[in-house]
Every structure is written in C-alpha cells, then in structure tokens.
Tab-separated table of C-alpha atoms in Angstrom:
chain	number	residue	atom	x	y	z
L	1	MET	CA	-46.892	24.168	51.351
L	2	ALA	CA	-43.820	24.245	53.582
L	3	ILE	CA	-40.601	23.396	51.804
L	4	GLN	CA	-37.538	22.177	53.638
L	5	THR	CA	-34.427	23.933	52.362
L	6	GLU	CA	-30.767	23.786	53.206
L	7	HIS	CA	-28.481	26.723	53.920
L	8	SER	CA	-26.509	27.636	50.830
L	9	ALA	CA	-23.517	29.854	50.211
L	10	HIS	CA	-25.869	32.857	50.318
L	11	GLY	CA	-26.440	32.288	54.038
L	12	SER	CA	-29.379	33.273	56.223
L	13	GLN	CA	-30.424	36.195	54.008
L	14	ALA	CA	-31.052	33.829	51.101
L	15	GLU	CA	-32.866	31.433	53.411
L	16	LYS	CA	-35.149	34.238	54.564
L	17	LYS	CA	-35.893	35.137	50.953
L	18	LYS	CA	-36.733	31.513	50.161
L	19	ASN	CA	-39.220	31.386	53.025
L	20	VAL	CA	-40.919	34.490	51.642
L	21	HIS	CA	-41.277	32.765	48.262
L	22	THR	CA	-42.824	29.767	49.999
L	23	GLU	CA	-45.309	31.930	51.894
L	24	GLU	CA	-46.268	33.733	48.690
L	25	THR	CA	-46.872	30.387	47.040
L	26	SER	CA	-49.244	29.270	49.797
L	27	GLU	CA	-51.153	32.550	49.622
L	28	LEU	CA	-51.517	32.397	45.838
L	29	VAL	CA	-52.842	28.871	45.987
L	30	SER	CA	-55.182	29.286	48.960
L	31	ALA	CA	-56.576	32.564	47.656
L	32	LYS	CA	-58.221	30.700	44.824
L	33	ASP	CA	-59.647	27.816	46.831
L	34	LYS	CA	-63.071	29.450	46.932
L	35	THR	CA	-63.400	29.376	43.162
L	36	PHE	CA	-61.801	26.007	42.439
L	37	LYS	CA	-63.086	22.991	44.342
L	38	ALA	CA	-60.859	19.940	44.106
L	39	PRO	CA	-62.798	16.661	43.894
L	40	GLU	CA	-62.299	14.173	46.703
L	41	SER	CA	-61.542	11.250	44.401
L	42	ASN	CA	-60.314	10.488	40.901
L	43	ALA	CA	-62.186	8.873	38.019
L	44	PHE	CA	-61.806	5.454	39.660
L	45	GLY	CA	-63.341	6.583	42.967
L	46	GLN	CA	-59.950	6.530	44.721
L	47	SER	CA	-57.741	9.168	46.303
L	48	PHE	CA	-55.572	11.087	43.824
L	49	ARG	CA	-52.075	9.673	43.220
L	50	ASP	CA	-52.745	6.650	45.422
L	51	TYR	CA	-49.942	4.283	44.410
L	52	ASP	CA	-50.626	1.685	47.090
L	53	ILE	CA	-54.251	0.627	46.644
L	54	GLU	CA	-54.595	-2.894	45.208
L	55	SER	CA	-55.918	-2.981	41.649
L	56	GLU	CA	-54.855	-4.216	38.250
L	57	ARG	CA	-54.187	-0.659	37.131
L	58	GLN	CA	-52.042	0.037	40.174
L	59	LYS	CA	-50.008	-3.100	39.516
L	60	ARG	CA	-49.361	-1.823	35.985
L	61	VAL	CA	-48.346	1.573	37.387
L	62	GLU	CA	-45.890	-0.028	39.823
L	63	GLU	CA	-44.338	-2.145	37.073
L	64	PHE	CA	-43.941	1.041	35.060
L	65	TYR	CA	-41.985	2.679	37.879
L	66	ARG	CA	-39.834	-0.415	38.377
L	67	LEU	CA	-38.681	-0.208	34.760
L	68	GLN	CA	-38.275	3.575	34.892
L	69	HIS	CA	-36.147	3.541	38.021
L	70	ILE	CA	-33.859	0.825	36.693
L	71	ASN	CA	-33.309	2.307	33.222
L	72	GLN	CA	-33.179	6.087	33.702
L	73	THR	CA	-29.436	6.583	34.102
L	74	TYR	CA	-27.210	9.621	33.601
L	75	ASP	CA	-25.783	8.162	30.384
L	76	PHE	CA	-29.231	7.256	29.059
L	77	VAL	CA	-30.501	10.805	29.574
L	78	LYS	CA	-27.488	12.339	27.839
L	79	LYS	CA	-28.021	9.989	24.882
L	80	MET	CA	-31.712	10.890	24.597
L	81	ARG	CA	-31.067	14.631	24.787
L	82	GLU	CA	-28.417	14.411	22.072
L	83	HIS	CA	-30.726	12.435	19.818
L	84	TYR	CA	-33.874	14.532	20.232
L	85	LYS	CA	-32.308	17.981	20.244
L	86	LYS	CA	-31.939	17.577	16.462
L	87	LEU	CA	-35.733	18.138	16.231
L	88	ASP	CA	-35.855	16.134	13.007
L	89	LYS	CA	-38.918	13.967	13.648
L	90	ALA	CA	-41.667	16.199	12.222
L	91	GLU	CA	-42.779	19.712	11.357
L	92	MET	CA	-46.267	20.626	12.533
L	93	SER	CA	-48.341	23.143	14.464
L	94	ILE	CA	-49.133	23.038	18.170
L	95	TRP	CA	-52.750	22.137	17.486
L	96	GLU	CA	-51.785	19.305	15.145
L	97	CYS	CA	-49.707	17.935	17.981
L	98	CYS	CA	-52.644	18.266	20.384
L	99	GLU	CA	-54.713	16.111	18.053
L	100	LEU	CA	-51.967	13.475	17.922
L	101	LEU	CA	-52.326	13.046	21.667
L	102	ASN	CA	-55.697	11.374	21.087
L	103	GLU	CA	-53.624	8.262	20.396
L	104	VAL	CA	-51.860	8.297	23.768
L	105	VAL	CA	-52.958	6.941	27.164
L	106	ASP	CA	-50.538	7.387	30.079
L	107	ASP	CA	-49.813	4.063	31.826
L	108	SER	CA	-48.068	5.805	34.726
L	109	ASP	CA	-51.172	7.765	35.759
L	110	PRO	CA	-53.253	6.029	38.457
L	111	ASP	CA	-56.028	8.630	38.178
L	112	LEU	CA	-57.313	8.687	34.616
L	113	ASP	CA	-57.438	6.659	31.431
L	114	GLU	CA	-58.936	9.233	29.067
L	115	PRO	CA	-57.118	10.396	25.892
L	116	GLN	CA	-54.529	12.999	26.732
L	117	ILE	CA	-56.112	15.894	24.802
L	118	GLN	CA	-59.006	15.866	27.261
L	119	HIS	CA	-56.619	16.174	30.194
L	120	LEU	CA	-54.916	19.128	28.493
L	121	LEU	CA	-58.186	20.962	27.932
L	122	GLN	CA	-59.585	20.124	31.371
L	123	THR	CA	-56.459	21.587	32.981
L	124	ALA	CA	-56.432	24.672	30.754
L	125	GLU	CA	-60.133	25.417	31.205
L	126	ALA	CA	-59.933	25.065	35.001
L	127	ILE	CA	-57.027	27.530	35.140
L	128	ARG	CA	-58.725	29.871	32.661
L	129	LYS	CA	-61.724	30.107	34.978
L	130	ASP	CA	-59.704	31.100	38.046
L	131	TYR	CA	-56.897	33.075	36.330
L	132	PRO	CA	-58.639	34.762	33.363
L	133	ASN	CA	-55.885	37.357	32.826
L	134	GLU	CA	-52.931	34.952	32.685
L	135	ASP	CA	-53.295	33.773	29.100
L	136	TRP	CA	-49.733	32.360	29.036
L	137	LEU	CA	-50.768	30.024	31.865
L	138	HIS	CA	-53.808	28.816	29.890
L	139	LEU	CA	-51.564	27.963	26.947
L	140	THR	CA	-48.956	26.354	29.184
L	141	ALA	CA	-51.679	24.076	30.505
L	142	LEU	CA	-52.740	23.161	26.978
L	143	ILE	CA	-49.252	22.186	25.835
L	144	HIS	CA	-47.622	20.871	29.008
L	145	ASP	CA	-48.044	17.203	28.074
L	146	LEU	CA	-47.475	17.404	24.304
L	147	GLY	CA	-44.126	15.688	24.698
L	148	LYS	CA	-45.992	12.426	25.234
L	149	ILE	CA	-45.933	12.043	21.452
L	150	LEU	CA	-42.551	10.399	22.110
L	151	HIS	CA	-44.564	7.216	22.609
L	152	LEU	CA	-45.850	7.309	19.006
L	153	PRO	CA	-44.030	5.455	16.182
L	154	GLN	CA	-43.091	8.566	14.194
L	155	PHE	CA	-41.302	10.025	17.237
L	156	GLY	CA	-39.322	6.933	18.155
L	157	GLU	CA	-42.009	4.894	19.933
L	158	LEU	CA	-40.123	5.138	23.191
L	159	PRO	CA	-41.301	2.860	26.005
L	160	GLN	CA	-43.614	4.517	28.481
L	161	TRP	CA	-40.910	4.592	31.155
L	162	ALA	CA	-38.950	6.965	28.881
L	163	VAL	CA	-41.943	9.209	28.203
L	164	VAL	CA	-44.217	9.609	31.234
L	165	GLY	CA	-44.212	9.280	35.009
L	166	ASP	CA	-42.693	11.338	37.812
L	167	THR	CA	-39.332	12.860	36.916
L	168	PHE	CA	-36.186	13.168	39.028
L	169	PRO	CA	-32.567	14.311	38.660
L	170	VAL	CA	-29.936	11.881	37.411
L	171	GLY	CA	-26.272	12.313	38.269
L	172	CYS	CA	-26.923	12.493	42.007
L	173	ALA	CA	-28.457	10.265	44.690
L	174	PHE	CA	-32.072	9.228	44.167
L	175	ASP	CA	-34.038	10.853	46.974
L	176	GLU	CA	-36.222	8.565	49.083
L	177	LYS	CA	-39.218	10.814	48.401
L	178	ASN	CA	-39.409	9.457	44.848
L	179	VAL	CA	-42.413	7.161	44.443
L	180	HIS	CA	-41.484	3.443	44.586
L	181	HIS	CA	-37.952	4.421	45.584
L	182	LYS	CA	-36.987	0.796	46.323
L	183	TYR	CA	-36.500	0.037	42.638
L	184	PHE	CA	-33.620	2.490	42.291
L	185	LYS	CA	-31.317	-0.052	43.947
L	186	GLU	CA	-31.202	-1.836	40.581
L	187	ASN	CA	-30.177	1.336	38.730
L	188	PRO	CA	-26.433	1.190	37.834
L	189	ASP	CA	-25.969	4.825	38.941
L	190	SER	CA	-26.834	3.811	42.507
L	191	LYS	CA	-23.507	1.956	42.632
L	192	ASN	CA	-21.473	4.657	40.881
L	193	PRO	CA	-19.612	6.919	43.377
L	194	ALA	CA	-19.697	9.777	40.862
L	195	TYR	CA	-23.501	9.784	40.912
L	196	ASN	CA	-24.667	8.353	44.253
L	197	THR	CA	-23.912	11.240	46.622
L	198	LYS	CA	-26.429	13.946	47.504
L	199	ASP	CA	-24.854	16.532	45.181
L	200	GLY	CA	-23.385	14.068	42.695
L	201	VAL	CA	-22.008	15.911	39.666
L	202	TYR	CA	-23.730	19.152	40.757
L	203	SER	CA	-23.232	21.767	43.456
L	204	LYS	CA	-25.624	23.342	45.931
L	205	GLY	CA	-27.612	26.200	44.440
L	206	CYS	CA	-26.439	25.436	40.907
L	207	GLY	CA	-29.970	25.899	39.526
L	208	LEU	CA	-32.273	23.306	37.997
L	209	ASP	CA	-31.313	24.501	34.505
L	210	ASN	CA	-27.940	22.874	35.134
L	211	VAL	CA	-29.396	19.574	36.330
L	212	LEU	CA	-30.102	16.628	34.032
L	213	MET	CA	-33.615	15.304	34.628
L	214	SER	CA	-34.842	11.798	33.818
L	215	TRP	CA	-35.794	11.750	30.150
L	216	GLY	CA	-39.436	12.102	29.209
L	217	HIS	CA	-42.169	14.305	27.815
L	218	ASP	CA	-41.413	17.245	30.135
L	219	ASP	CA	-37.848	17.787	29.000
L	220	TYR	CA	-38.693	17.070	25.365
L	221	MET	CA	-41.511	19.641	25.207
L	222	TYR	CA	-39.329	22.195	26.996
L	223	MET	CA	-36.654	21.602	24.380
L	224	VAL	CA	-39.151	21.944	21.516
L	225	ALA	CA	-40.542	25.206	22.909
L	226	LYS	CA	-37.125	26.779	23.524
L	227	GLU	CA	-35.587	25.760	20.200
L	228	ASN	CA	-38.603	26.998	18.248
L	229	GLY	CA	-38.387	30.455	19.815
L	230	THR	CA	-41.489	30.559	21.993
L	231	THR	CA	-42.216	33.830	23.772
L	232	LEU	CA	-43.769	32.134	26.804
L	233	PRO	CA	-42.442	33.721	30.020
L	234	SER	CA	-39.946	31.920	32.237
L	235	PRO	CA	-42.587	30.494	34.632
L	236	GLY	CA	-44.358	28.843	31.685
L	237	LEU	CA	-41.187	27.097	30.554
L	238	PHE	CA	-40.440	26.110	34.161
L	239	ILE	CA	-43.884	24.506	34.462
L	240	ILE	CA	-43.443	22.582	31.214
L	241	ARG	CA	-40.073	21.219	32.277
L	242	TYR	CA	-40.815	20.361	35.916
L	243	HIS	CA	-44.547	19.652	36.202
L	244	SER	CA	-43.855	15.906	36.639
L	245	PHE	CA	-41.079	16.544	39.186
L	246	TYR	CA	-43.374	15.522	42.057
L	247	PRO	CA	-40.660	14.692	44.608
L	248	PHE	CA	-39.581	18.318	44.217
L	249	HIS	CA	-42.762	20.389	44.072
L	250	LYS	CA	-44.931	18.101	46.213
L	251	GLU	CA	-42.473	16.527	48.666
L	252	GLY	CA	-39.785	19.233	48.935
L	253	ALA	CA	-36.895	17.051	47.749
L	254	TYR	CA	-33.835	18.297	45.819
L	255	THR	CA	-34.329	21.924	46.889
L	256	HIS	CA	-30.593	22.185	47.645
L	257	LEU	CA	-30.028	22.346	43.869
L	258	MET	CA	-32.353	25.323	43.316
L	259	SER	CA	-31.372	28.862	42.335
L	260	GLU	CA	-33.224	32.013	43.373
L	261	GLU	CA	-34.960	32.110	39.977
L	262	ASP	CA	-36.170	28.564	40.583
L	263	PHE	CA	-37.794	29.698	43.809
L	264	GLU	CA	-39.509	32.546	41.982
L	265	ASN	CA	-40.889	30.166	39.355
L	266	LEU	CA	-41.895	27.537	41.898
L	267	LYS	CA	-44.903	29.545	43.092
L	268	TRP	CA	-46.433	29.293	39.615
L	269	LEU	CA	-45.673	25.589	39.407
L	270	HIS	CA	-47.522	25.079	42.692
L	271	ILE	CA	-50.527	26.900	41.285
L	272	PHE	CA	-50.419	24.935	38.048
L	273	ASN	CA	-50.007	21.582	39.782
L	274	LYS	CA	-53.280	21.973	41.659
L	275	TYR	CA	-55.128	22.158	38.344
L	276	ASP	CA	-52.975	19.594	36.534
L	277	LEU	CA	-53.932	17.016	39.138
L	278	TYR	CA	-57.393	17.911	40.379
L	279	SER	CA	-59.003	18.908	37.075
L	280	LYS	CA	-58.952	15.279	35.908
L	281	SER	CA	-62.536	14.291	35.254
L	282	LYS	CA	-64.877	12.133	33.196
L	283	VAL	CA	-66.662	15.346	32.130
L	284	LEU	CA	-65.226	15.987	28.669
L	285	VAL	CA	-64.490	19.392	27.128
L	286	ASP	CA	-66.107	20.391	23.804
L	287	VAL	CA	-62.929	20.615	21.746
L	288	GLU	CA	-64.350	22.544	18.799
L	289	LYS	CA	-65.985	25.109	21.067
L	290	VAL	CA	-62.765	26.098	22.838
L	291	LYS	CA	-60.375	25.630	19.918
L	292	PRO	CA	-60.580	29.236	18.553
L	293	TYR	CA	-59.495	30.682	21.893
L	294	TYR	CA	-56.510	28.392	22.279
L	295	GLN	CA	-55.522	28.843	18.656
L	296	SER	CA	-55.297	32.583	19.291
L	297	LEU	CA	-52.884	31.926	22.159
L	298	ILE	CA	-50.813	29.569	20.045
L	299	ASP	CA	-50.512	32.277	17.385
L	300	LYS	CA	-49.426	34.778	20.066
L	301	TYR	CA	-46.683	32.692	21.646
L	302	PHE	CA	-45.494	30.248	18.962
L	303	PRO	CA	-44.626	30.163	15.245
L	304	ALA	CA	-47.199	28.589	12.911
L	305	LYS	CA	-45.081	25.469	12.406
L	306	LEU	CA	-42.603	23.939	14.832
L	307	LYS	CA	-39.813	21.410	14.431
L	308	TRP	CA	-40.267	18.389	16.661
C-alpha cells in the first residue's frame, strides 16, 4: 500500500526511510497472500466496508456516523479519557471480558452481525495460521475489540457512536478521507479556529501518542492494557489503539502527525488489518477448543485480574 507523506523537519533522509517502511509493509502483507485467501464478499454477500449500498443496515450505519461525527469533539474526548482512566468500573480477567462481548453487536459494522467474541476468535485464528510464531499478535487479535464493553450498562452504557466505528484525531481538521465526512460540518470543532487547521493543536511529526483520538473501544482497551502493566510489545499496543483508524492505515490520511516509531509499527497494523477485516465469516469458531491456547497467552502477557 502506497502512503502519501509530507516532508517533515527531518528532510529527505526521513522521507526515504518512510518509503522503506512502506515497501516493507507491502512485502510482509503480500508474502502471506498464498496462505490467506480473502473472501470476495462479506456475510451479507456485499463488498467489504461498502458504506454506499442501499439497505436497512447501511442506513443504520450511516446514521451512526452522523451522530459520531457531530458529537466527537476535542472536549468530549478529554472528558471521556479523564473519566475512564480511573479504571473503577470492574475487576476481571481478560477471558471474562471476552465472554461479556457475547452481549455486544457493533452497529457501525456493515459486514457482520455476529456476537463480537466470534469476530475476535476468527481474527486470532486466521493470524495464528499464517504467523504461528508471533504469539503476541494472536493475543492482540483476541483482545483488540474488548473495549466494546463500554456499551454495556456496568461500563457506562455509552452510545454506540462513543464506542465503535472508524476513529480519527480530534483537535485538528477532519480529513476528507473519513467515511461520511459531510457530517463533520455539524461538529462544533469544525468552526473553532484552534481545531480546524490541518495541524490544529499538534505539530508535524509529533507522534500519534501525542494526538487525541475520537473516544471509543480502541483507546479504552489501550488504556486498560497499559495501566494494568501488559508486556505486549509496542506493535501490539499500536494495533489495539489504531486498528479502527481507517482513514490513516487504509487511506493514508494524517501521516503528517506520525513519528518514526509510528512508521515502524504501521507495518504490523497493515498485516493485522487484513485479518481483522477479511476473517469475518459465518463459520463460527469452537470457543472451548481454542480457549486453553489463548488462556496461556493471556497468562504470559497479562496479570490474572485487570482493572477496567
């Protein structure tokens, strides 16, 4: 995948290095194409992430994005991060949280309406097949969507627009590559001169760690993992935090904010994203059969109980 980047303060040498990262990403992804065949259509017989086809589900998805784009402001995100960083909602294991996801269906997803735990296991098992030695990546796949528990009553019962969907930076202009971009015109930040320029409150090359993302399950699960002392490597945490940042890793938007470490981690996010999207299927995973393996990974990388 070619990514359009801007020249930063590092100059042409940094730009050359970025292009190398991009080439490595393409090679890592294409090298596995022979062992992982992406289906041509999703569970509804349509193209993946088709947000334009007429259907009742697609109308619901578009209404979701209308609400998300209007309400996800810089101040809202800061408020949510302050509230949830207390991690005072529950104390439970990773697997207990996986089981809670049986109660969640993602209204923003045009591809699948199965319980979330099946999506987690489908993604993890597909990656496990093609990358058998990267156990941290298997576990990352299992837990990447656990933050969707924010939609459940005991975790605040946040509306879906504050839990799921594509993510994007707040505090700077909303890039036109965001899906259903037209609805951002009703977001108050679009009229705020502090937030509506390309860089906004940030600077070029500042690094995504220093950028506030729209609030949702990605940022929440990243926060939970970090605060509970996970030993997952940096690419795993990067995947958890940015896997829904589609305008970035699919469309090449917002790359002017990236650091060199972000470019290093991006190649793994590209690999993960292929499985996160194309492993969605009506063929369900036998949960009890695979549970012992994933429990062993949980024990390796996480404490027995986590604060949520």
